[in-house]
Coordinates of C-alpha atoms in Angstrom, one line a residue:
M1449 CA 46.9 91.8 -1.6
K1450 CA 46.7 90.2 2.1
T1451 CA 48.3 92.4 4.6
N1452 CA 50.7 90.8 7.5
F1453 CA 49.5 92.4 10.5
R1454 CA 51.8 90.0 12.8
S1455 CA 54.8 91.1 10.6
I1456 CA 53.8 94.7 11.3
K1457 CA 53.2 94.1 14.8
S1458 CA 56.5 92.7 15.2
A1459 CA 58.4 95.6 13.4
G1460 CA 56.5 97.5 15.7
L1461 CA 57.7 96.1 18.6
L1462 CA 61.2 95.6 17.7
K1463 CA 61.4 99.6 16.8
T1464 CA 59.7 100.3 20.7
F1465 CA 62.3 97.9 22.4
G1466 CA 65.0 99.4 20.1
L1467 CA 63.8 103.0 21.3
L1468 CA 63.7 101.7 24.9
F1469 CA 67.3 99.8 24.9
C1470 CA 68.5 103.2 23.4
L1471 CA 67.1 105.2 26.1
L1472 CA 68.3 102.2 28.6
I1473 CA 71.7 102.8 27.4
A1474 CA 71.8 106.4 27.2
S1475 CA 70.3 106.9 31.4
L1476 CA 72.9 104.1 32.3
G1477 CA 75.6 106.1 30.5
Y1478 CA 74.6 109.2 32.0
A1479 CA 74.0 107.7 35.6
Q1480 CA 77.9 106.3 35.0
K1481 CA 79.4 109.3 34.2
S1482 CA 82.7 109.7 36.2
P1483 CA 82.7 113.2 38.2
N1484 CA 84.8 116.0 38.2
I1485 CA 86.9 115.9 41.5
I1486 CA 88.6 118.8 42.9
I1487 CA 90.8 118.4 46.4
L1488 CA 91.2 121.6 48.0
L1489 CA 94.1 121.3 50.2
S1490 CA 95.5 123.9 52.8
D1491 CA 98.8 123.5 55.0
D1492 CA 99.0 123.2 59.0
T1493 CA 95.4 124.8 59.4
G1494 CA 93.8 124.6 62.6
W1495 CA 90.8 122.2 63.6
G1496 CA 89.4 125.3 65.2
D1497 CA 90.4 128.0 62.8
L1498 CA 87.3 127.9 60.5
G1499 CA 83.7 128.9 60.8
P1500 CA 81.9 125.3 60.9
Y1501 CA 84.1 124.2 63.8
G1502 CA 83.7 126.9 65.8
G1503 CA 86.3 129.4 64.7
G1504 CA 85.6 131.9 61.9
E1505 CA 84.1 135.0 63.3
G1506 CA 84.9 133.9 66.6
R1507 CA 88.6 133.7 66.0
G1508 CA 88.8 137.2 64.5
A1509 CA 89.0 135.6 61.3
A1510 CA 85.7 135.4 58.9
T1511 CA 85.6 132.2 56.8
P1512 CA 82.3 133.0 54.5
N1513 CA 82.9 130.7 51.5
I1514 CA 84.0 127.8 53.8
D1515 CA 80.8 128.3 55.9
R1516 CA 78.8 128.5 52.5
M1517 CA 80.6 125.0 51.4
A1518 CA 79.7 123.4 54.9
T1519 CA 76.2 124.8 54.6
E1520 CA 75.4 123.3 51.1
G1521 CA 77.6 120.2 51.8
M1522 CA 78.9 117.5 54.7
Q1523 CA 80.9 118.6 57.4
F1524 CA 83.2 115.9 58.9
W1525 CA 83.6 115.4 62.7
S1526 CA 86.2 112.7 63.2
F1527 CA 88.6 112.9 60.2
Y1528 CA 91.7 112.5 60.3
G1529 CA 95.2 113.2 58.3
Q1530 CA 98.7 112.5 59.5
P1531 CA 101.0 114.2 62.0
S1532 CA 103.2 116.3 59.4
C1533 CA 103.4 117.5 56.1
T1534 CA 105.0 114.9 53.8
P1535 CA 103.2 112.0 55.6
G1536 CA 100.0 113.7 55.4
R1537 CA 100.3 114.4 51.4
A1538 CA 101.9 111.1 50.9
A1539 CA 99.2 109.1 52.3
L1540 CA 95.9 111.3 50.8
I1541 CA 97.5 111.0 47.5
T1542 CA 98.7 107.2 47.5
G1543 CA 95.6 105.9 49.9
R1544 CA 98.2 104.0 51.9
I1545 CA 100.0 104.6 55.2
P1546 CA 103.1 106.6 54.8
N1547 CA 105.6 103.9 56.1
R1548 CA 104.3 101.8 53.2
S1549 CA 105.7 104.5 50.5
G1550 CA 108.8 105.4 52.6
M1551 CA 107.3 109.0 53.0
T1552 CA 107.4 109.1 56.6
T1553 CA 109.7 112.3 57.4
V1554 CA 109.5 115.7 56.2
A1555 CA 111.9 116.7 53.2
F1556 CA 114.0 119.2 53.0
P1557 CA 115.9 120.9 50.5
G1558 CA 118.6 119.0 48.9
D1559 CA 117.3 115.6 50.3
G1560 CA 116.7 114.1 47.0
G1561 CA 114.6 111.1 46.9
G1562 CA 110.8 111.3 46.8
L1563 CA 107.8 109.5 46.6
P1564 CA 108.6 106.1 44.7
K1565 CA 107.6 105.7 40.9
A1566 CA 105.8 102.2 41.7
E1567 CA 103.4 104.1 43.9
W1568 CA 99.5 104.6 42.5
T1569 CA 98.6 108.0 43.2
L1570 CA 95.0 109.5 42.7
A1571 CA 95.7 111.2 39.3
S1572 CA 97.4 107.9 38.2
L1573 CA 94.3 106.2 39.0
L1574 CA 91.9 108.6 37.5
K1575 CA 94.1 108.6 34.4
R1576 CA 93.1 104.9 33.7
K1577 CA 89.5 106.4 33.4
N1578 CA 90.7 109.3 30.7
Y1579 CA 90.6 112.2 33.3
N1580 CA 92.2 115.2 32.7
T1581 CA 94.6 115.9 36.0
F1582 CA 96.1 119.0 37.2
F1583 CA 98.2 120.1 40.0
A1584 CA 98.9 123.6 41.8
G1585 CA 100.7 124.5 44.8
K1586 CA 102.7 123.0 47.5
W1587 CA 103.7 119.1 46.7
H1588 CA 106.4 118.2 49.4
L1589 CA 106.9 114.6 48.2
G1590 CA 110.4 114.8 47.0
E1591 CA 112.9 116.5 44.2
E1592 CA 113.7 113.6 42.1
D1593 CA 112.1 113.6 38.6
Y1594 CA 110.3 110.3 39.2
S1595 CA 108.7 112.1 42.2
M1596 CA 107.2 115.3 40.5
P1597 CA 103.4 115.5 39.9
I1598 CA 103.9 115.3 36.2
A1599 CA 105.4 111.8 36.8
Q1600 CA 102.8 110.7 39.0
G1601 CA 99.7 111.2 36.9
F1602 CA 99.2 114.7 36.4
D1603 CA 98.9 116.1 33.1
V1604 CA 99.5 119.8 34.0
M1605 CA 101.6 121.3 37.5
K1606 CA 101.8 124.5 37.8
N1607 CA 103.6 126.9 40.3
V1608 CA 104.8 123.7 42.4
T1609 CA 106.6 124.1 45.5
L1610 CA 108.7 121.2 47.1
Y1611 CA 109.5 122.3 50.4
H1612 CA 107.8 123.6 53.9
L1613 CA 107.3 127.2 53.4
N1614 CA 109.8 128.2 56.0
A1615 CA 112.6 126.3 54.0
Y1616 CA 112.2 129.2 51.5
T1617 CA 113.3 131.9 54.3
Y1618 CA 116.9 129.9 54.9
T1619 CA 118.8 131.5 52.2
D1620 CA 117.0 134.8 52.4
P1621 CA 119.3 137.5 54.1
D1622 CA 116.4 139.5 55.3
W1623 CA 115.4 136.3 57.6
N1624 CA 118.9 134.8 58.4
A1625 CA 121.5 137.8 58.0
D1626 CA 123.6 135.7 60.4
M1627 CA 123.9 132.7 58.2
P1628 CA 127.6 131.8 57.1
E1629 CA 127.8 132.5 53.5
D1630 CA 129.4 128.5 52.7
I1631 CA 126.2 127.4 54.3
R1632 CA 124.0 130.1 52.1
A1633 CA 125.7 129.2 49.4
T1634 CA 125.1 125.2 49.9
W1635 CA 121.4 125.9 50.4
V1636 CA 121.0 128.0 47.3
K1637 CA 122.4 125.4 45.4
G1638 CA 120.4 122.2 46.7
T1639 CA 117.0 124.8 46.7
K1640 CA 114.4 124.4 43.8
G1641 CA 112.2 127.3 43.4
A1642 CA 108.5 127.0 41.6
L1643 CA 108.5 124.5 39.1
E1644 CA 105.6 124.2 36.2
G1645 CA 105.8 121.3 33.7
E1646 CA 103.8 118.9 31.5
A1647 CA 103.8 115.2 31.4
G1648 CA 106.3 113.7 29.3
K1649 CA 108.5 116.9 29.3
P1650 CA 111.3 118.4 31.7
Y1651 CA 109.7 120.8 34.0
R1652 CA 111.0 124.4 34.4
E1653 CA 111.7 126.5 37.4
V1654 CA 109.4 129.6 37.0
R1655 CA 110.8 131.6 40.0
K1656 CA 113.2 131.8 42.8
I1657 CA 111.2 131.8 46.3
D1658 CA 112.5 134.0 49.0
G1659 CA 110.7 135.9 52.2
K1660 CA 109.5 138.7 50.1
V1661 CA 107.6 136.3 47.4
I1662 CA 106.1 133.7 50.0
P1663 CA 102.7 136.4 50.3
F1664 CA 102.1 135.8 47.0
L1665 CA 102.7 132.1 46.5
D1666 CA 98.5 131.4 46.7
Q1667 CA 97.7 134.3 44.4
Y1668 CA 100.0 132.4 41.6
T1669 CA 98.5 128.7 42.7
E1670 CA 94.7 130.3 42.4
E1671 CA 95.7 132.2 39.1
E1672 CA 97.0 129.2 37.4
S1673 CA 94.1 126.7 38.7
L1674 CA 91.3 129.3 37.6
K1675 CA 92.9 129.5 34.0
W1676 CA 93.2 125.8 33.8
L1677 CA 89.6 125.0 35.3
K1678 CA 88.5 127.6 32.3
E1679 CA 90.0 125.9 29.9
N1680 CA 89.1 122.2 30.8
G1681 CA 85.7 122.4 33.1
K1682 CA 83.8 122.0 30.1
K1683 CA 85.4 119.6 27.8
D1684 CA 84.2 115.9 27.5
K1685 CA 86.6 114.6 29.6
P1686 CA 86.1 114.4 33.3
F1687 CA 88.9 116.2 35.3
F1688 CA 90.9 115.6 38.5
M1689 CA 92.5 118.9 40.2
E1690 CA 94.5 119.1 43.4
I1691 CA 94.8 122.7 44.5
S1692 CA 97.3 122.9 47.5
F1693 CA 97.6 126.3 49.2
A1694 CA 100.7 127.5 51.3
K1695 CA 98.5 128.8 53.9
N1696 CA 98.6 128.1 56.7
H1697 CA 102.3 127.1 57.2
Q1698 CA 104.5 129.3 59.3
P1699 CA 105.8 131.7 58.2
N1700 CA 102.0 133.0 57.6
L1701 CA 102.6 136.0 55.3
P1702 CA 99.3 137.2 54.1
H1703 CA 98.9 138.6 50.4
P1704 CA 99.2 142.7 50.6
D1705 CA 95.5 142.7 49.3
Y1706 CA 94.6 140.6 53.1
A1707 CA 97.2 142.3 55.5
G1708 CA 95.5 143.8 58.3
K1709 CA 92.0 142.7 56.7
S1710 CA 90.8 140.3 59.2
A1711 CA 89.2 141.5 62.7
G1712 CA 91.9 140.0 64.5
K1713 CA 94.5 142.1 62.9
N1714 CA 97.1 139.6 62.8
K1715 CA 99.0 137.9 60.5
Y1716 CA 97.6 134.2 61.1
A1717 CA 94.1 135.5 61.0
D1718 CA 94.9 137.7 57.7
C1719 CA 95.8 134.7 56.2
I1720 CA 92.7 132.4 57.3
V1721 CA 90.7 135.4 55.4
E1722 CA 92.8 135.0 52.3
L1723 CA 92.5 131.4 52.3
D1724 CA 88.7 131.5 52.5
A1725 CA 88.3 133.9 49.5
R1726 CA 90.8 132.0 47.1
I1727 CA 88.6 128.8 48.0
G1728 CA 85.7 131.0 47.2
R1729 CA 86.9 132.0 44.0
I1730 CA 87.5 128.4 42.9
M1731 CA 84.2 127.4 43.8
D1732 CA 82.6 130.3 42.2
E1733 CA 84.3 129.4 38.9
V1734 CA 82.9 125.5 39.1
R1735 CA 79.5 127.5 39.6
N1736 CA 79.9 129.8 36.8
L1737 CA 80.8 127.2 34.4
G1738 CA 77.4 125.3 35.2
I1739 CA 79.4 122.2 35.9
A1740 CA 78.6 122.1 39.9
E1741 CA 76.0 119.1 39.7
N1742 CA 78.6 116.9 38.4
T1743 CA 81.5 118.1 40.4
L1744 CA 82.6 116.7 43.9
I1745 CA 85.0 119.1 45.5
I1746 CA 86.8 118.2 48.8
Y1747 CA 88.6 121.1 51.0
T1748 CA 90.7 119.2 53.8
V1749 CA 94.2 119.7 55.8
D1750 CA 97.4 117.6 55.9
N1751 CA 97.7 117.2 59.4
G1752 CA 97.2 119.1 62.7
T1753 CA 98.3 122.8 63.5
W1754 CA 101.7 123.3 64.4
Q1755 CA 101.5 124.5 68.1
D1756 CA 105.2 124.6 68.4
V1757 CA 105.4 127.7 66.6
Y1758 CA 103.0 129.5 68.6
P1759 CA 101.5 132.4 67.8
D1760 CA 102.1 131.7 64.3
C1761 CA 99.9 128.7 64.6
G1762 CA 96.0 127.7 64.3
Y1763 CA 94.1 126.7 67.3
T1764 CA 93.0 123.0 68.2
P1765 CA 90.7 122.0 70.8
F1766 CA 92.5 118.3 71.0
R1767 CA 95.5 117.3 73.0
G1768 CA 98.9 117.4 71.4
T1769 CA 100.2 118.8 68.5
K1770 CA 101.6 118.2 64.9
G1771 CA 104.1 115.8 65.1
T1772 CA 102.3 113.6 67.7
D1773 CA 99.8 110.5 67.7
R1774 CA 97.5 112.9 70.1
E1775 CA 94.3 113.9 68.3
G1776 CA 95.5 117.3 67.7
G1777 CA 98.4 115.9 65.5
S1778 CA 96.1 114.0 63.1
R1779 CA 92.5 115.2 63.5
I1780 CA 91.6 117.6 60.9
P1781 CA 88.7 120.0 59.3
T1782 CA 87.0 118.2 56.2
L1783 CA 84.1 119.3 53.9
A1784 CA 82.5 117.5 51.0
W1785 CA 80.1 119.5 48.6
W1786 CA 78.3 118.1 45.5
P1787 CA 75.3 120.0 44.7
G1788 CA 72.4 117.4 44.3
K1789 CA 74.3 114.3 45.4
I1790 CA 75.4 115.3 48.9
K1791 CA 72.3 116.6 51.3
P1792 CA 73.2 119.9 52.4
N1793 CA 73.8 120.8 55.8
S1794 CA 74.7 117.2 56.8
K1795 CA 77.2 116.3 59.5
N1796 CA 78.8 113.1 59.8
N1797 CA 81.0 111.4 62.9
D1798 CA 82.1 108.1 61.3
I1799 CA 85.9 107.4 61.8
L1800 CA 87.2 108.8 57.9
G1801 CA 90.6 110.1 56.5
T1802 CA 92.6 111.4 53.6
L1803 CA 93.9 107.7 53.0
D1804 CA 90.0 107.0 52.0
F1805 CA 90.1 109.3 49.1
M1806 CA 91.7 106.5 46.8
A1807 CA 89.2 103.6 47.3
T1808 CA 86.5 106.7 47.1
F1809 CA 87.6 108.0 43.6
A1810 CA 88.0 104.4 42.6
A1811 CA 84.2 103.6 43.3
L1812 CA 83.2 107.0 41.7
S1813 CA 85.2 106.6 38.8
G1814 CA 83.9 102.9 38.2
Q1815 CA 87.3 101.0 38.8
E1816 CA 88.6 98.8 41.4
L1817 CA 91.5 99.4 43.2
P1818 CA 94.9 98.0 41.7
T1819 CA 96.3 94.5 43.3
V1820 CA 99.8 95.3 41.9
D1821 CA 101.9 98.6 42.0
R1822 CA 103.0 100.6 38.7
D1823 CA 105.8 98.1 38.6
G1824 CA 104.0 94.9 38.6
K1825 CA 104.4 93.9 41.9
P1826 CA 101.6 93.2 44.8
T1827 CA 100.4 96.1 46.6
I1828 CA 98.2 96.9 49.2
F1829 CA 95.9 100.0 50.1
D1830 CA 94.7 101.3 53.5
S1831 CA 91.6 102.9 51.9
Y1832 CA 87.8 102.5 52.2
D1833 CA 85.4 103.7 49.9
M1834 CA 83.4 106.6 51.8
S1835 CA 81.0 107.3 48.8
P1836 CA 78.0 105.7 51.0
V1837 CA 78.7 108.4 53.8
L1838 CA 78.9 111.0 51.2
F1839 CA 75.6 110.0 49.2
G1840 CA 73.6 108.9 52.7
T1841 CA 73.2 105.4 51.7
G1842 CA 75.2 103.6 54.4
K1843 CA 78.5 103.9 56.2
S1844 CA 82.1 103.4 55.4
K1845 CA 83.7 99.7 56.2
R1846 CA 86.5 101.7 58.3
T1847 CA 85.8 101.0 62.2
M1848 CA 89.4 102.0 63.6
W1849 CA 92.3 104.3 62.5
F1850 CA 96.1 103.7 63.2
Y1851 CA 98.3 106.9 64.2
F1852 CA 101.9 106.9 63.2
T1853 CA 104.7 109.5 63.8
E1854 CA 108.2 109.5 61.7
D1855 CA 109.4 106.3 62.9
E1856 CA 106.7 103.9 63.6
L1857 CA 106.3 101.1 61.9
L1858 CA 103.5 99.9 63.9
P1859 CA 101.3 102.6 65.1
G1860 CA 102.2 104.8 68.0
A1861 CA 98.2 104.9 68.9
I1862 CA 95.4 103.2 67.7
R1863 CA 91.4 104.4 67.9
I1864 CA 88.8 101.5 67.4
G1865 CA 85.3 102.9 67.8
K1866 CA 84.9 105.2 70.7
F1867 CA 87.8 104.2 72.6
K1868 CA 91.8 105.2 71.8
A1869 CA 95.1 103.5 73.2
V1870 CA 98.0 105.5 73.2
F1871 CA 101.4 104.2 73.4
N1872 CA 103.5 106.9 72.4
L1873 CA 103.3 109.8 74.7
R1874 CA 105.8 112.2 72.7
G1875 CA 106.3 115.6 73.9
D1876 CA 103.6 115.1 77.2
N1877 CA 106.7 115.2 79.8
G1878 CA 108.9 117.7 78.1
Q1879 CA 109.8 120.9 80.1
A1880 CA 108.4 124.4 79.1
T1881 CA 110.6 126.1 76.4
G1882 CA 109.8 129.7 77.5
G1883 CA 106.8 132.0 78.3
L1884 CA 105.0 130.9 74.9
A1885 CA 105.5 127.4 75.1
V1886 CA 101.9 125.6 75.0
D1887 CA 101.5 123.6 77.6
S1888 CA 102.2 119.9 76.8
N1889 CA 102.4 120.6 73.4
L1890 CA 105.6 120.3 72.4
G1891 CA 105.2 118.0 69.5
W1892 CA 109.2 117.7 67.8
K1893 CA 110.2 119.3 70.2
G1894 CA 109.6 116.2 72.8
A1895 CA 111.0 113.1 72.6
A1896 CA 109.2 109.8 72.2
S1897 CA 108.3 107.8 75.2
Y1898 CA 106.5 104.9 75.2
V1899 CA 104.4 103.6 78.0
A1900 CA 106.4 100.7 79.2
T1901 CA 103.4 97.8 79.7
V1902 CA 100.0 99.0 78.8
P1903 CA 98.9 102.1 77.0
Q1904 CA 96.8 104.7 78.1
I1905 CA 93.0 104.4 77.0
F1906 CA 90.8 106.9 76.6
D1907 CA 87.0 107.2 75.5
L1908 CA 86.7 109.8 72.8
W1909 CA 83.3 110.4 73.3
A1910 CA 83.6 111.4 76.7
D1911 CA 86.7 112.5 76.6
P1912 CA 87.8 114.1 73.4
Q1913 CA 90.6 115.6 74.8
E1914 CA 92.4 112.7 76.2
R1915 CA 92.6 114.0 80.0
Y1916 CA 91.2 110.8 81.6
D1917 CA 93.2 107.6 81.5
L1918 CA 90.6 104.5 81.8
F1919 CA 92.9 101.7 81.5
M1920 CA 92.7 101.4 85.6
N1921 CA 90.9 103.5 87.7
N1922 CA 88.2 103.9 90.9
F1923 CA 85.4 103.1 89.2
T1924 CA 86.1 101.0 85.9
E1925 CA 88.8 99.3 83.9
K1926 CA 89.3 98.6 80.3
T1927 CA 92.1 96.2 80.8
W1928 CA 89.8 94.2 78.2
F1929 CA 91.0 96.5 75.9
L1930 CA 94.6 96.1 75.5
P1931 CA 94.6 92.2 74.2
T1932 CA 91.7 93.7 71.6
V1933 CA 94.6 96.1 70.5
Q1934 CA 97.2 93.8 70.7
N1935 CA 95.5 91.4 68.1
I1936 CA 94.5 93.9 65.8
I1937 CA 98.1 95.5 65.8
G1938 CA 99.7 91.7 65.5
E1939 CA 97.2 91.1 62.1
F1940 CA 98.2 94.6 60.8
A1941 CA 101.9 93.7 61.2
K1942 CA 101.4 90.8 58.9
T1943 CA 100.8 93.0 55.8
Y1944 CA 104.5 93.9 56.1
E1945 CA 105.5 90.8 55.4
K1946 CA 103.7 90.3 51.9
Y1947 CA 103.7 93.8 51.1
P1948 CA 107.3 95.1 52.3
P1949 CA 107.6 98.8 52.7
H1950 CA 109.6 101.2 50.4
V1951 CA 113.0 102.5 52.1
V1952 CA 112.5 105.8 53.9
Q1953 CA 112.9 108.6 51.5
S1954 CA 113.9 111.3 53.6
N1955 CA 117.0 112.1 55.7
L1956 CA 116.6 112.7 59.5
Y1957 CA 119.2 113.0 62.3
P1958 CA 117.5 110.1 65.0
G1959 CA 119.6 111.5 67.8
P1960 CA 123.1 110.5 69.5
I1961 CA 124.1 106.9 69.6
T1962 CA 125.3 106.1 73.1
I1963 CA 128.4 104.3 73.4
D1964 CA 126.8 102.1 75.8
N1965 CA 124.2 101.1 72.7
Y1966 CA 127.0 100.9 70.4
L1967 CA 128.7 98.2 72.4
K1968 CA 125.3 96.3 72.9
L1969 CA 125.0 96.3 69.3
K1970 CA 128.4 95.2 68.3
E1971 CA 127.9 92.3 71.0
A1972 CA 124.5 91.1 69.2
Q1973 CA 126.3 91.2 65.9
E1974 CA 129.3 89.1 67.4
K1975 CA 126.5 87.0 68.9
L1976 CA 124.7 86.5 65.3
K1977 CA 127.9 85.6 63.7
S1978 CA 129.0 83.0 65.9
I1979 CA 125.7 81.6 65.5
S1980 CA 125.6 81.8 61.6
T1981 CA 129.0 80.2 61.5
A1982 CA 128.3 77.5 64.1
K1983 CA 125.3 76.5 61.8
R1984 CA 127.3 76.6 58.7
S1985 CA 129.9 74.0 60.5
G1986 CA 127.0 71.7 61.5
G1987 CA 126.9 72.8 65.0
G1988 CA 123.9 73.7 66.8

């Protein structure tokens, strides 16, 4: 019998190629495995409160767990949120500047409304790639059913609070004994307590919240998060968690286990110590589960610290405060941790922000950003993929940052590279409001005040505190920067034509309308009406 060596050889080659093909597919599958993602979000925490940013022990509030995260991961030095809570959280979760979603002002109990159901969120984006999704803690993106976390892509929500922390003290007689009872009854009726629920089912109120409950809110958030993490951390599907702590929003009331435990021996410092401990336990559980090498953890803050409520506030070395377009309003501490992927003890000074989580998570989960919203209408994102920065393979495409306060459709300030133009001088000229007033840090206490012709220009590398206006002075001038800024803002404004913003979702009294302004408005309306009438009749 004649042996067919060619057939044997071919069969062997096929077997070899088959084995190589399987190995290739397996390796590609491993390389493309979507990572677990955890966002650890704190509230109003000061840029300079934490150890990696010069705080920690130096401010009487040691942060060993946050320090370790920075040592093992990446620390950002030019990272931005928004100037207040609701806009900051909306920008983070949608990847869009807040006025696109209508989430520009702080929501109060009874306001209704909320994050439009048409918006994409980080959770709904990741659900397209079969992620398990979980939210716990402060939401502050509306009260309506369509705006709840479980209607916005999260499978489960636990211990969800819908408002700024001090809103829960309004109806508490220990805090506001002088509140008239009819007003108290209105607030009680309009204020929802802590909520929980599952997607596709009605949510449940699990507890009322008052001043006595506030110290325990972060304990509940931590407990629920650890429980869910233990149950879902090692499943076949990747997961996304947003864990949003109540600390450090005023009033800062530490859990009894942490009261008096800081070296500073004050409530704010105690709360920093508590925040650090709870973050440490979340990260320890990720390590214990053996999933650290496939888990990206980001710690960040919603906005700059709230200097108006000094001394119950954090510290920022920058000018301004929460509620302003100054650096103190938006520049926030942020860390990223991913063992084996992010180089330990790395520092980054690129212009980045919470807006960029959307494009980054899309890239990490192997998908493109949507071109239409969840209602099928064209949409746009203000997000850039920062994964090259995380992995040390390149830079983000972001080169500038726009700053917005509540009612600004166009930015009140803009940073391009190292230069910053400031149009909105809000708070700078406010009068002192008492012995504890922070100099020129009046935030919401100061009225918006726009420069008439040209902005202030600052070099944030040489002058990060925005002290020295370079537009014109005796040794140089930066007048060339003004037309540059005007051109960029002009191009940005065109996006509203193609992608109109949603209506504002919260109520906010803008201040009195003067008689003079009313008469001018009435006169303008009458002129418009007469022009319209003339055109219809064939005139003009």
